[in-house]
Amino acid sequence: MSVPDGPIPMHEISLTKDVRGALAAGHPWVYRDAVARGEAPPGSLVRLVDRERRTLAVGFADEGVIALRILGLTRGALEPDLLEARLRRALEARAPFLDEGTSVYRWVHGEADRLPGLVVDLYDAFAVVRVDSLGAERFYLGEGDAPLVAALRAARPSLRGALLRKGRQETRSARLLFGEAPPDRLAVLEHAMTLLVDVHRGQKTGLFLDHRASRRRIRELARGRDVLNLYGYTGGFSIAAGLGGARRVETVDVASQALGLAQASWAANGLPAEAHEAYAEDVPAFLARAREAGRTWDLVVADPPSFAPSEAAVPNAMRSYRQLHRACLRSLRPGGLYLAASCSSHVGPERFDRTLREAIEKVPRHVRVLERWGGGPDHPRLPAFPEGDYLKCVLLGVD
């Protein structure tokens, strides 16, 4: 977005609740129930004011429970070429954390990069973009995608093309924003590990980039172990385990197309075909069958899709996590390791820990928490925005 010179036309919204403390601490949203009713179309610039009409924040309007996504606390935050400037800063902030063997990472992580509602993932020379609301789509893309396209090209001239990903599940779609389209199977590097990705049809933008540190840790722990990767998707954890010297790796996911990419990535890394088995099967059914057969592993990874897409789904999600943890803990050999992960923002760290405790109560094993982590430095979090700290990873040891 390029902010015009001179007075900037903005809608004005006033507070009905005192959220000035949250704003000062850096929370990037103002909820609908905290503002007076007004006519501010999604995507339009908004000035949030107090009773004396003093500016408290500026941002853009949205629909639903979020009334305002904040770009800054003063009018001066709307700098010229705002979008390009913040894209450049996001690139600069990630540079110290990348190595030569990594060509895929998150370029923009929405609110934490002061570009609320926008995600940009970099897959080598291609950018894949997501906007998570109507307001964000209208603000960043505007008429004919021009604001975002110009900013992406200016901030990273070496881009060969950019895709816009929209929708979820059956409504998923991809549209070329500019340049050339990425190939259907795009090879990228993560810590010198080759991963094949479908950025057109894959989940999220193609890969779960927030697990880069997790995959590296599994690679470090896998030597000589039999590894089970549940909800394995395109096999990132499996490839990492194979390269780490795992004795045998098994990948389970209900999506056979994703498992095809897992097999192809396994081969692309020069790993022996006989050391990897893929199962296109529902995970609970696979674990039940494995328990009946008395099968066990040395290392189990479980990174399921979000069990709680809304607050109303939390009770069922908690039950699903408990059942998954119990089944995984029972499938471990003595001295085994269990990496339990959750991407459900509505199941925060305390709730997730409770599912682990309640699962352990039903399993006669001595279980220890060895490590915890979340997203990497390309997925930064804001201290005042717990909603953005969605990823939980807990490594357990079982005796």
Coordinates of C-alpha atoms in Angstrom, one line a residue:
M1 CA 0.0 0.0 0.0
S2 CA 1.2 3.5 -0.8
V3 CA -0.2 6.1 1.5
P4 CA -1.1 9.3 -0.5
D5 CA 0.5 12.6 0.4
G6 CA -1.6 15.2 2.3
P7 CA -4.6 14.4 4.5
I8 CA -5.5 10.7 4.5
P9 CA -9.3 10.0 4.2
M10 CA -10.3 7.8 7.1
H11 CA -13.4 6.6 8.8
E12 CA -13.7 7.4 12.5
I13 CA -14.7 4.9 15.2
S14 CA -15.0 5.6 18.9
L15 CA -14.4 3.3 21.8
T16 CA -17.2 2.1 24.1
K17 CA -14.8 0.1 26.3
D18 CA -11.5 1.2 27.8
V19 CA -8.9 -1.0 25.9
R20 CA -6.2 1.7 25.9
G21 CA -4.0 -0.6 28.1
A22 CA -4.2 -3.4 25.6
L23 CA -3.4 -1.0 22.7
A24 CA -0.4 0.5 24.5
A25 CA 0.9 -3.1 25.2
G26 CA 0.7 -3.9 21.5
H27 CA -2.5 -5.9 21.0
P28 CA -3.2 -5.7 17.2
W29 CA -7.0 -6.0 17.2
V30 CA -9.9 -4.1 18.5
Y31 CA -13.0 -6.3 19.0
R32 CA -16.4 -5.3 17.8
D33 CA -17.9 -5.1 21.2
A34 CA -15.4 -2.4 22.2
V35 CA -16.4 0.2 19.6
A36 CA -19.5 2.2 18.7
R37 CA -21.5 1.2 15.7
G38 CA -20.4 2.9 12.6
E39 CA -20.1 2.7 8.8
A40 CA -16.6 1.6 8.0
P41 CA -16.5 -0.9 5.1
P42 CA -14.1 -3.8 5.4
G43 CA -10.6 -2.8 4.2
S44 CA -11.2 1.0 4.7
L45 CA -8.7 3.0 6.7
V46 CA -10.0 3.8 10.2
R47 CA -9.0 6.2 13.0
L48 CA -9.9 5.0 16.5
V49 CA -10.6 7.9 18.8
D50 CA -11.5 8.5 22.5
R51 CA -14.3 10.7 23.8
E52 CA -12.2 13.8 23.1
R53 CA -11.6 12.6 19.6
R54 CA -7.9 12.0 20.3
T55 CA -6.3 9.4 18.0
L56 CA -5.7 6.1 19.9
A57 CA -4.9 3.9 16.8
V58 CA -5.1 3.7 13.1
G59 CA -5.8 0.6 11.0
F60 CA -8.3 -0.9 8.7
A61 CA -11.8 -2.1 9.3
D62 CA -12.8 -5.7 9.2
E63 CA -16.0 -7.8 9.5
G64 CA -17.1 -10.2 12.2
V65 CA -15.8 -10.0 15.8
I66 CA -12.7 -8.0 14.8
A67 CA -13.7 -4.4 14.1
L68 CA -10.2 -3.0 13.6
R69 CA -6.8 -4.4 12.7
I70 CA -4.2 -2.0 13.9
L71 CA -1.4 -0.6 11.8
G72 CA -0.1 1.9 14.4
L73 CA -1.0 4.1 17.3
T74 CA -0.6 7.4 15.5
R75 CA -1.4 8.9 12.1
G76 CA 2.3 8.9 11.5
A77 CA 2.3 5.1 11.4
L78 CA 0.8 5.4 8.0
E79 CA 4.1 6.1 6.4
P80 CA 4.5 6.4 2.6
D81 CA 4.9 3.0 0.9
L82 CA 3.8 1.4 4.1
L83 CA 3.4 -2.1 2.7
E84 CA 6.8 -2.1 0.8
A85 CA 8.6 -0.7 3.9
R86 CA 7.2 -3.3 6.2
L87 CA 7.9 -6.2 3.8
R88 CA 11.5 -5.1 3.6
R89 CA 11.8 -4.9 7.4
A90 CA 10.3 -8.4 7.7
L91 CA 12.9 -9.8 5.4
E92 CA 15.7 -8.0 7.3
A93 CA 14.5 -9.3 10.6
R94 CA 14.7 -12.9 9.3
A95 CA 18.1 -12.7 7.7
P96 CA 20.1 -13.6 10.9
F97 CA 18.1 -16.8 11.5
L98 CA 18.5 -18.4 8.0
D99 CA 21.2 -20.6 6.7
E100 CA 22.4 -21.4 3.2
G101 CA 20.7 -24.7 3.2
T102 CA 17.2 -23.2 3.7
S103 CA 15.2 -21.7 0.8
V104 CA 11.7 -21.8 2.4
Y105 CA 10.5 -19.7 5.3
R106 CA 7.7 -17.4 6.4
W107 CA 8.4 -13.9 5.1
V108 CA 5.4 -12.1 6.8
H109 CA 3.7 -13.4 9.9
G110 CA 0.7 -11.1 10.0
E111 CA 0.3 -9.1 13.2
A112 CA 3.9 -9.7 14.5
D113 CA 5.2 -8.0 11.4
R114 CA 2.8 -5.1 11.7
L115 CA 0.9 -6.4 8.6
P116 CA -2.2 -7.8 10.3
G117 CA -4.2 -10.4 8.5
L118 CA -1.4 -11.0 5.9
V119 CA 0.8 -14.1 5.5
V120 CA 3.6 -14.4 2.9
D121 CA 5.6 -17.5 2.6
L122 CA 8.7 -17.7 0.5
Y123 CA 9.4 -20.9 -1.4
D124 CA 12.7 -20.3 -3.1
A125 CA 12.0 -17.7 -5.8
F126 CA 8.2 -17.8 -5.4
A127 CA 6.0 -16.1 -2.8
V128 CA 2.7 -17.6 -1.6
V129 CA 0.2 -15.2 -0.1
R130 CA -2.7 -15.7 2.2
V131 CA -5.1 -13.1 3.6
D132 CA -7.3 -14.2 6.5
S133 CA -10.3 -11.9 6.2
L134 CA -12.4 -9.8 3.8
G135 CA -10.9 -6.6 5.3
A136 CA -7.4 -7.8 4.8
E137 CA -8.1 -8.9 1.3
R138 CA -9.5 -5.5 0.3
F139 CA -6.8 -3.5 2.2
Y140 CA -3.8 -5.3 0.7
L141 CA -5.1 -6.3 -2.7
G142 CA -7.3 -3.3 -3.4
E143 CA -8.3 -2.9 -7.0
G144 CA -6.6 -5.5 -9.3
D145 CA -4.1 -6.7 -6.7
A146 CA -2.0 -3.6 -7.4
P147 CA -0.9 -2.5 -3.9
L148 CA 0.5 -5.9 -2.9
V149 CA 2.0 -6.8 -6.2
A150 CA 3.9 -3.6 -6.4
A151 CA 5.2 -4.0 -2.9
L152 CA 6.3 -7.6 -3.3
R153 CA 8.2 -6.8 -6.4
A154 CA 9.9 -3.8 -4.9
A155 CA 10.8 -5.5 -1.7
R156 CA 12.2 -8.6 -3.3
P157 CA 13.1 -8.0 -7.0
S158 CA 14.4 -11.6 -7.5
L159 CA 10.8 -13.1 -7.2
R160 CA 9.9 -15.1 -10.2
G161 CA 6.2 -15.1 -9.3
A162 CA 3.6 -15.0 -6.5
L163 CA 0.4 -17.0 -5.8
L164 CA -2.6 -15.9 -3.8
R165 CA -4.1 -18.9 -1.8
K166 CA -7.7 -18.6 -0.7
G167 CA -10.2 -20.8 1.1
R168 CA -10.0 -24.0 3.1
Q169 CA -10.6 -27.6 2.5
E170 CA -13.0 -28.0 -0.5
T171 CA -13.0 -24.3 -1.3
R172 CA -9.2 -24.1 -1.6
S173 CA -8.0 -22.2 -4.6
A174 CA -4.8 -20.6 -6.0
R175 CA -4.5 -17.6 -8.3
L176 CA -1.4 -16.2 -9.9
L177 CA -0.7 -12.6 -8.8
F178 CA 2.2 -12.0 -11.1
G179 CA 5.1 -13.6 -12.9
E180 CA 5.3 -17.3 -13.6
A181 CA 3.4 -20.0 -11.8
P182 CA 5.4 -22.4 -9.6
P183 CA 5.6 -26.0 -10.9
D184 CA 3.2 -28.5 -9.5
R185 CA 6.0 -30.1 -7.6
L186 CA 8.4 -27.5 -6.3
A187 CA 11.6 -28.6 -4.7
V188 CA 12.8 -26.5 -1.7
L189 CA 15.5 -26.8 0.9
E190 CA 15.1 -26.8 4.7
H191 CA 18.4 -27.2 6.6
A192 CA 19.8 -28.9 3.4
M193 CA 16.8 -31.4 3.3
T194 CA 15.0 -31.5 0.0
L195 CA 11.2 -31.2 0.3
L196 CA 8.8 -31.5 -2.6
V197 CA 5.7 -29.2 -2.2
D198 CA 2.5 -28.5 -4.0
V199 CA 1.9 -24.8 -3.3
H200 CA -1.2 -24.8 -5.6
R201 CA -3.3 -27.4 -3.7
G202 CA -1.4 -28.2 -0.5
Q203 CA -2.6 -27.3 3.0
K204 CA -1.8 -23.8 4.3
T205 CA 0.6 -22.4 1.6
G206 CA 2.0 -25.9 0.8
L207 CA 4.1 -26.8 3.9
F208 CA 3.7 -26.3 7.6
L209 CA 6.7 -23.9 7.9
D210 CA 6.2 -23.4 11.6
H211 CA 7.6 -26.8 12.3
R212 CA 11.0 -26.2 10.8
A213 CA 12.7 -26.3 14.2
S214 CA 10.6 -29.4 15.1
R215 CA 11.8 -31.3 12.0
R216 CA 15.4 -30.4 12.8
R217 CA 15.0 -31.7 16.3
I218 CA 13.5 -35.0 15.1
R219 CA 16.4 -35.4 12.7
E220 CA 18.8 -35.0 15.7
L221 CA 16.9 -37.6 17.8
A222 CA 16.1 -40.3 15.2
R223 CA 19.4 -42.2 14.8
G224 CA 18.9 -45.9 15.2
R225 CA 15.2 -45.6 16.1
D226 CA 12.0 -46.9 14.6
V227 CA 9.9 -43.8 13.9
L228 CA 6.1 -43.3 13.5
N229 CA 4.9 -40.1 11.9
L230 CA 1.2 -39.6 12.5
Y231 CA -0.8 -37.1 10.4
G232 CA 2.3 -37.0 8.4
Y233 CA 1.0 -35.0 5.4
T234 CA 3.9 -34.6 2.9
G235 CA 6.3 -36.4 5.2
G236 CA 8.6 -33.6 6.5
F237 CA 9.1 -35.3 9.9
S238 CA 9.7 -38.6 8.1
I239 CA 12.3 -37.3 5.7
A240 CA 14.1 -35.6 8.7
A241 CA 14.1 -38.8 10.6
G242 CA 15.4 -40.7 7.7
L243 CA 18.2 -38.3 7.1
G244 CA 18.9 -38.4 10.9
G245 CA 19.7 -42.2 10.6
A246 CA 16.4 -43.7 11.7
R247 CA 16.3 -47.5 11.3
R248 CA 12.8 -47.4 9.8
V249 CA 10.1 -44.7 9.3
E250 CA 6.4 -45.1 8.9
T251 CA 4.1 -42.3 7.8
V252 CA 0.3 -42.2 8.3
D253 CA -2.1 -39.7 6.8
V254 CA -5.6 -40.0 5.4
A255 CA -4.6 -38.1 2.2
S256 CA -3.0 -40.4 -0.3
Q257 CA -2.0 -37.5 -2.5
A258 CA 0.1 -36.0 0.3
L259 CA 1.7 -39.4 0.9
G260 CA 2.7 -39.5 -2.7
L261 CA 4.7 -36.3 -2.1
A262 CA 6.2 -37.9 1.0
Q263 CA 7.4 -40.9 -0.9
A264 CA 8.8 -38.6 -3.7
S265 CA 10.6 -36.5 -1.1
W266 CA 12.0 -39.6 0.5
A267 CA 13.5 -40.7 -2.8
A268 CA 14.7 -37.2 -3.7
N269 CA 16.9 -37.2 -0.6
G270 CA 18.5 -40.5 -1.6
L271 CA 17.0 -42.5 1.2
P272 CA 16.5 -46.3 0.8
A273 CA 13.0 -47.1 -0.3
E274 CA 12.8 -50.2 2.0
A275 CA 13.2 -48.0 5.1
H276 CA 10.0 -46.1 4.6
E277 CA 6.3 -47.2 4.6
A278 CA 3.3 -44.9 4.0
Y279 CA -0.2 -45.7 5.1
A280 CA -3.2 -43.9 3.7
E281 CA -5.4 -44.5 6.7
D282 CA -7.2 -42.7 9.5
V283 CA -4.8 -42.3 12.4
P284 CA -7.1 -43.7 15.2
A285 CA -7.8 -46.8 13.2
F286 CA -4.1 -47.3 12.4
L287 CA -3.2 -47.0 16.1
A288 CA -6.0 -49.4 17.2
R289 CA -4.8 -51.9 14.6
A290 CA -1.2 -51.5 15.7
R291 CA -2.1 -52.0 19.4
E292 CA -4.0 -55.2 18.6
A293 CA -0.9 -56.4 16.8
G294 CA 1.4 -55.4 19.6
R295 CA 3.4 -53.0 17.5
T296 CA 5.6 -50.4 19.2
W297 CA 8.1 -47.7 18.2
D298 CA 11.0 -45.7 19.6
L299 CA 9.9 -42.3 18.5
V300 CA 6.3 -41.2 17.7
V301 CA 5.4 -37.8 16.2
A302 CA 1.7 -36.6 16.3
D303 CA 0.9 -33.3 14.7
P304 CA -2.8 -33.4 14.0
P305 CA -4.8 -30.8 12.2
S306 CA -6.6 -28.3 14.4
F307 CA -9.1 -30.2 16.6
A308 CA -10.7 -26.9 17.7
P309 CA -11.5 -24.5 14.9
S310 CA -13.7 -22.5 17.3
E311 CA -14.2 -22.1 21.0
A312 CA -17.4 -24.2 20.8
A313 CA -15.3 -27.2 19.6
V314 CA -12.9 -27.1 22.5
P315 CA -14.6 -29.9 24.7
N316 CA -14.5 -32.3 21.8
A317 CA -10.9 -31.3 20.9
M318 CA -9.7 -31.9 24.5
R319 CA -11.2 -35.4 24.3
S320 CA -9.6 -36.1 20.9
Y321 CA -6.1 -34.9 22.2
R322 CA -6.4 -37.1 25.3
Q323 CA -7.3 -40.2 23.2
L324 CA -4.5 -39.5 20.8
H325 CA -1.9 -39.0 23.6
R326 CA -3.0 -42.2 25.3
A327 CA -2.7 -44.2 22.1
C328 CA 0.7 -42.8 21.3
L329 CA 2.1 -43.3 24.8
R330 CA 1.0 -46.9 24.8
S331 CA 2.7 -47.5 21.4
L332 CA 6.2 -46.5 22.8
R333 CA 8.9 -48.8 23.8
P334 CA 10.8 -48.2 27.1
G335 CA 13.1 -45.2 26.6
G336 CA 10.9 -44.0 23.8
L337 CA 10.1 -40.4 22.8
Y338 CA 6.8 -38.7 22.0
L339 CA 6.5 -35.4 20.2
A340 CA 3.0 -34.1 20.8
A341 CA 2.0 -31.0 18.8
S342 CA -1.0 -28.8 18.6
C343 CA -1.8 -26.0 16.2
S344 CA -5.2 -25.2 17.7
S345 CA -5.2 -21.6 18.9
H346 CA -8.3 -22.2 21.0
V347 CA -6.4 -24.9 22.9
G348 CA -3.8 -22.9 24.6
P349 CA -0.7 -24.2 26.4
E350 CA -2.5 -24.7 29.7
R351 CA -5.3 -26.7 28.1
F352 CA -2.9 -28.7 26.0
D353 CA -0.8 -29.6 29.1
R354 CA -4.0 -30.7 30.8
T355 CA -4.8 -33.1 28.0
L356 CA -1.3 -34.6 28.4
R357 CA -1.7 -34.9 32.2
E358 CA -5.1 -36.5 31.9
A359 CA -3.8 -39.0 29.3
I360 CA -0.8 -39.9 31.4
E361 CA -3.1 -40.7 34.3
K362 CA -4.6 -43.5 32.2
V363 CA -1.2 -44.9 31.1
P364 CA 0.9 -46.9 33.5
R365 CA 4.2 -45.4 32.4
H366 CA 6.7 -43.0 33.9
V367 CA 6.6 -40.0 31.6
R368 CA 8.8 -36.9 31.7
V369 CA 8.6 -33.6 29.9
L370 CA 12.0 -33.1 28.2
E371 CA 11.5 -30.1 26.0
R372 CA 9.0 -27.5 24.8
W373 CA 8.9 -25.1 21.9
G374 CA 6.7 -23.2 19.5
G375 CA 7.1 -21.6 16.1
G376 CA 10.6 -20.5 15.0
P377 CA 11.9 -16.9 14.6
D378 CA 10.2 -16.6 11.2
H379 CA 6.9 -17.0 13.1
P380 CA 7.4 -14.3 15.8
R381 CA 4.8 -13.7 18.5
L382 CA 3.6 -10.5 20.2
P383 CA 3.7 -10.5 24.1
A384 CA 0.3 -8.8 24.3
F385 CA -1.3 -11.2 21.7
P386 CA -1.7 -14.7 23.1
E387 CA -4.1 -15.4 20.2
G388 CA -1.1 -15.5 17.9
D389 CA 0.9 -18.0 20.0
Y390 CA -0.9 -21.0 18.6
L391 CA 1.8 -23.7 18.1
K392 CA 2.6 -26.0 21.1
C393 CA 5.3 -28.7 20.9
V394 CA 6.1 -30.9 23.9
L395 CA 8.7 -33.7 23.8
L396 CA 8.0 -36.4 26.3
G397 CA 10.3 -39.3 27.4
V398 CA 8.7 -42.6 28.5
D399 CA 10.3 -45.2 30.7

